[in-house]
Amino acid sequence: MTSLAISYDDVAQAHERLAGIAHRTPVLRSTTADARTGASLFFKCETLQHIGAFKIRGAYNAVAQFTAAQRAGGVVTFSSGNHGQAIARAAQLLGVHAVVVMPKDAPAMKVAATEGYGGEVVRYDRYAEDPALIIERIVAERGTTFIPPFDHPHVMAGQGTAAKELFEDAGELDMIVTPLGGGGLLSGTATVARYLSPRCEIIGVEPEAGNDGQQSLAQGCIVRIETPKTIADAAQSRSLGQHTFPVLQQLGARVVTATDDQLVETMKFFAARMKLIVEPTGCLGAAAVFNGQLDVRGKRIGIVLSGGNIDLARFAALVGA
Ligand SMILES: *Cc1c(COP(=O)(O)O)cnc(C)c1O
């Protein structure tokens, strides 16, 4: 076993750093969902987190560990939205300048929120331009520190704190299920699950249109794909990371997929039954559980609802309200 990017101690230290910054979001139950699946489901509601998604956990954990020189140079990142908002907010809390490189077609609400937190937004065409080159230029010109959306040990450790709280609040789990984009959330979750509950199954759920993670674990190497077309805009990553992939591989994570139609049905369920607005990506874990992708009957299942950032008009159009 080669040494992995993060350990449980890194997550525990991140959790201390986040005290008073990240909400300890509620873990909700649903009798209807339990009856429908024959399982005991525990929903970790990161939809109710600051900035509307778990990303503040990793972003704050990363920027809080900057040296004085890094603080002075500021932070830069690219993001389809939630990580950008999280970096902008974390930087604002820590008195650091933030630059966020965002796709031109990112949801308007996410762009406005990033600017609202004092972040400087630089736009690009996600189907034609490589954000990595734009970042490189900003780093070279301004001496800014790049914090990527998922492939960074401090980000991964921060994201794991949601699962730590879920285990603490729900107790022993047979399975923990999270959305999967680049694997920051799932690698942090896997690190916690293996430490606290060695026999717990670790599941990531990708959009069916972009199952690079599933292919990567099957082939034993990082598989790259074109930007997938899916309503799960926070999971449109093109590959797992150099740091996240080995964690998922060595800790035995498994990946299944959900379709856009299943995500819409799941959004409707959460709005109608649990009074929760969950963005399409945030529904990935629950969609897989509700649609029989996983053997959950009779088991205790933790499900991370990763975020709730979606324009109301877009929400209404998707659910047909
Ligand atoms: C970023 C994000 C994901 C995917 O997380 P990764 O760490 O990239 O796997 C899932 N859901 C939401 C709401 C997100 O913002």
XYZ file of C-alpha atoms in Angstrom, residues 52-224:
173
model
C -25.467 25.726 0.423
C -23.022 22.831 0.005
C -20.311 20.871 1.858
C -17.548 22.672 -0.109
C -16.969 25.298 2.620
C -15.444 22.489 4.708
C -12.573 21.748 2.332
C -12.084 25.323 1.161
C -11.795 26.743 4.666
C -9.529 23.900 5.799
C -7.184 24.710 2.898
C -7.063 28.521 3.094
C -6.797 28.450 6.916
C -3.468 26.612 6.549
C -1.902 29.271 4.263
C 1.408 30.818 5.367
C 1.560 34.616 5.816
C 3.107 34.921 2.319
C 0.322 32.825 0.768
C -2.328 34.919 2.535
C -0.786 38.058 1.068
C -0.766 36.568 -2.483
C -4.382 35.430 -2.339
C -6.096 32.230 -3.497
C -7.255 31.205 -6.990
C -9.432 28.326 -8.147
C -11.740 27.135 -10.920
C -15.172 25.720 -10.238
C -18.582 25.121 -11.750
C -19.854 26.985 -8.763
C -19.948 25.571 -5.255
C -16.191 25.333 -4.714
C -15.819 28.852 -6.112
C -18.352 30.168 -3.622
C -16.691 28.211 -0.851
C -13.222 29.567 -1.640
C -14.596 33.114 -1.896
C -16.375 32.773 1.454
C -13.444 31.062 3.207
C -11.063 33.729 1.881
C -13.422 36.491 3.016
C -13.564 34.991 6.526
C -9.755 34.802 6.625
C -9.108 38.224 5.032
C -7.557 36.766 1.837
C -8.245 37.905 -1.795
C -9.946 35.218 -3.941
C -9.990 34.825 -7.758
C -12.495 32.278 -9.141
C -12.263 31.065 -12.763
C -15.790 29.983 -13.786
C -17.488 28.562 -16.881
C -19.586 31.087 -18.844
C -22.623 28.769 -18.485
C -22.352 28.352 -14.703
C -25.721 28.888 -12.956
C -26.300 32.636 -12.467
C -27.029 32.172 -8.790
C -23.621 30.579 -8.224
C -21.781 33.404 -10.018
C -23.703 36.079 -8.106
C -23.044 34.329 -4.793
C -19.296 34.113 -5.473
C -19.187 37.832 -6.237
C -21.335 38.494 -3.185
C -18.613 36.939 -1.017
C -16.109 39.381 -2.481
C -14.596 36.907 -4.965
C -13.182 38.195 -8.293
C -14.787 36.109 -11.100
C -12.941 35.334 -14.389
C -15.150 33.577 -17.028
C -14.204 30.882 -19.614
C -15.885 28.550 -22.159
C -15.940 25.087 -20.558
C -16.375 23.248 -23.873
C -13.449 25.050 -25.605
C -10.922 26.384 -23.085
C -8.747 24.716 -20.457
C -9.192 26.416 -17.074
C -5.826 25.009 -15.969
C -4.021 27.341 -18.400
C -5.953 30.360 -17.150
C -5.042 29.441 -13.565
C -1.364 28.987 -14.492
C -1.275 32.497 -15.909
C -2.858 34.018 -12.784
C -0.473 32.109 -10.496
C 2.550 33.241 -12.569
C 1.444 36.871 -12.845
C 0.140 37.443 -9.315
C 1.855 34.892 -7.046
C -1.528 33.483 -6.074
C -1.952 30.012 -4.504
C -4.118 27.552 -6.442
C -6.573 25.452 -4.406
C -8.237 22.944 -6.760
C -11.847 21.792 -6.254
C -11.014 18.256 -5.118
C -7.444 17.060 -5.721
C -5.738 18.555 -2.664
C -5.133 16.865 0.725
C -6.482 19.808 2.748
C -9.641 19.933 0.612
C -10.151 16.157 0.878
C -9.654 16.190 4.672
C -12.133 19.065 5.067
C -14.783 17.289 2.976
C -14.418 14.193 5.191
C -15.749 16.115 8.195
C -19.345 15.766 6.931
C -19.053 11.961 7.117
C -17.420 12.193 10.567
C -20.481 14.091 11.827
C -22.813 11.638 10.095
C -21.237 8.645 11.876
C -21.230 10.515 15.190
C -24.922 11.398 14.868
C -26.333 8.275 13.159
C -24.152 5.621 14.814
C -22.939 2.457 13.078
C -23.659 2.353 9.317
C -23.612 -0.598 6.906
C -23.126 1.682 3.907
C -22.299 5.330 3.239
C -23.298 6.856 -0.101
C -22.157 10.193 -1.551
C -22.194 11.940 -4.917
C -18.956 11.578 -6.887
C -17.368 14.256 -9.064
C -13.603 14.459 -8.735
C -13.650 12.491 -5.490
C -12.843 15.074 -2.808
C -16.035 14.276 -0.900
C -15.818 10.515 -1.411
C -12.115 10.232 -0.518
C -12.660 12.154 2.734
C -15.754 10.051 3.431
C -13.893 6.792 2.694
C -11.068 7.788 5.058
C -13.548 8.364 7.879
C -15.633 5.265 7.146
C -12.626 2.907 7.059
C -11.378 4.269 10.383
C -14.656 4.455 12.309
C -16.461 1.477 10.797
C -14.130 -0.897 8.923
C -16.929 -3.061 7.497
C -19.004 -0.134 6.176
C -19.461 -0.193 2.378
C -18.281 3.016 0.670
C -20.269 4.032 -2.418
C -19.884 6.951 -4.822
C -22.625 7.835 -7.306
C -21.841 9.495 -10.641
C -24.092 10.841 -13.366
C -24.615 8.058 -15.915
C -23.435 10.422 -18.685
C -20.013 10.762 -17.022
C -18.952 7.544 -15.258
C -15.184 8.118 -15.449
C -14.801 7.180 -11.775
C -16.524 3.843 -12.284
C -14.310 3.153 -15.327
C -11.201 4.217 -13.402
C -11.799 1.803 -10.530
C -12.626 -1.012 -12.973
C -9.453 -0.435 -15.027
C -7.128 0.398 -12.120
C -5.986 3.719 -13.600
C -7.417 7.238 -13.951
C -9.724 7.365 -17.006
C -10.343 10.797 -18.576
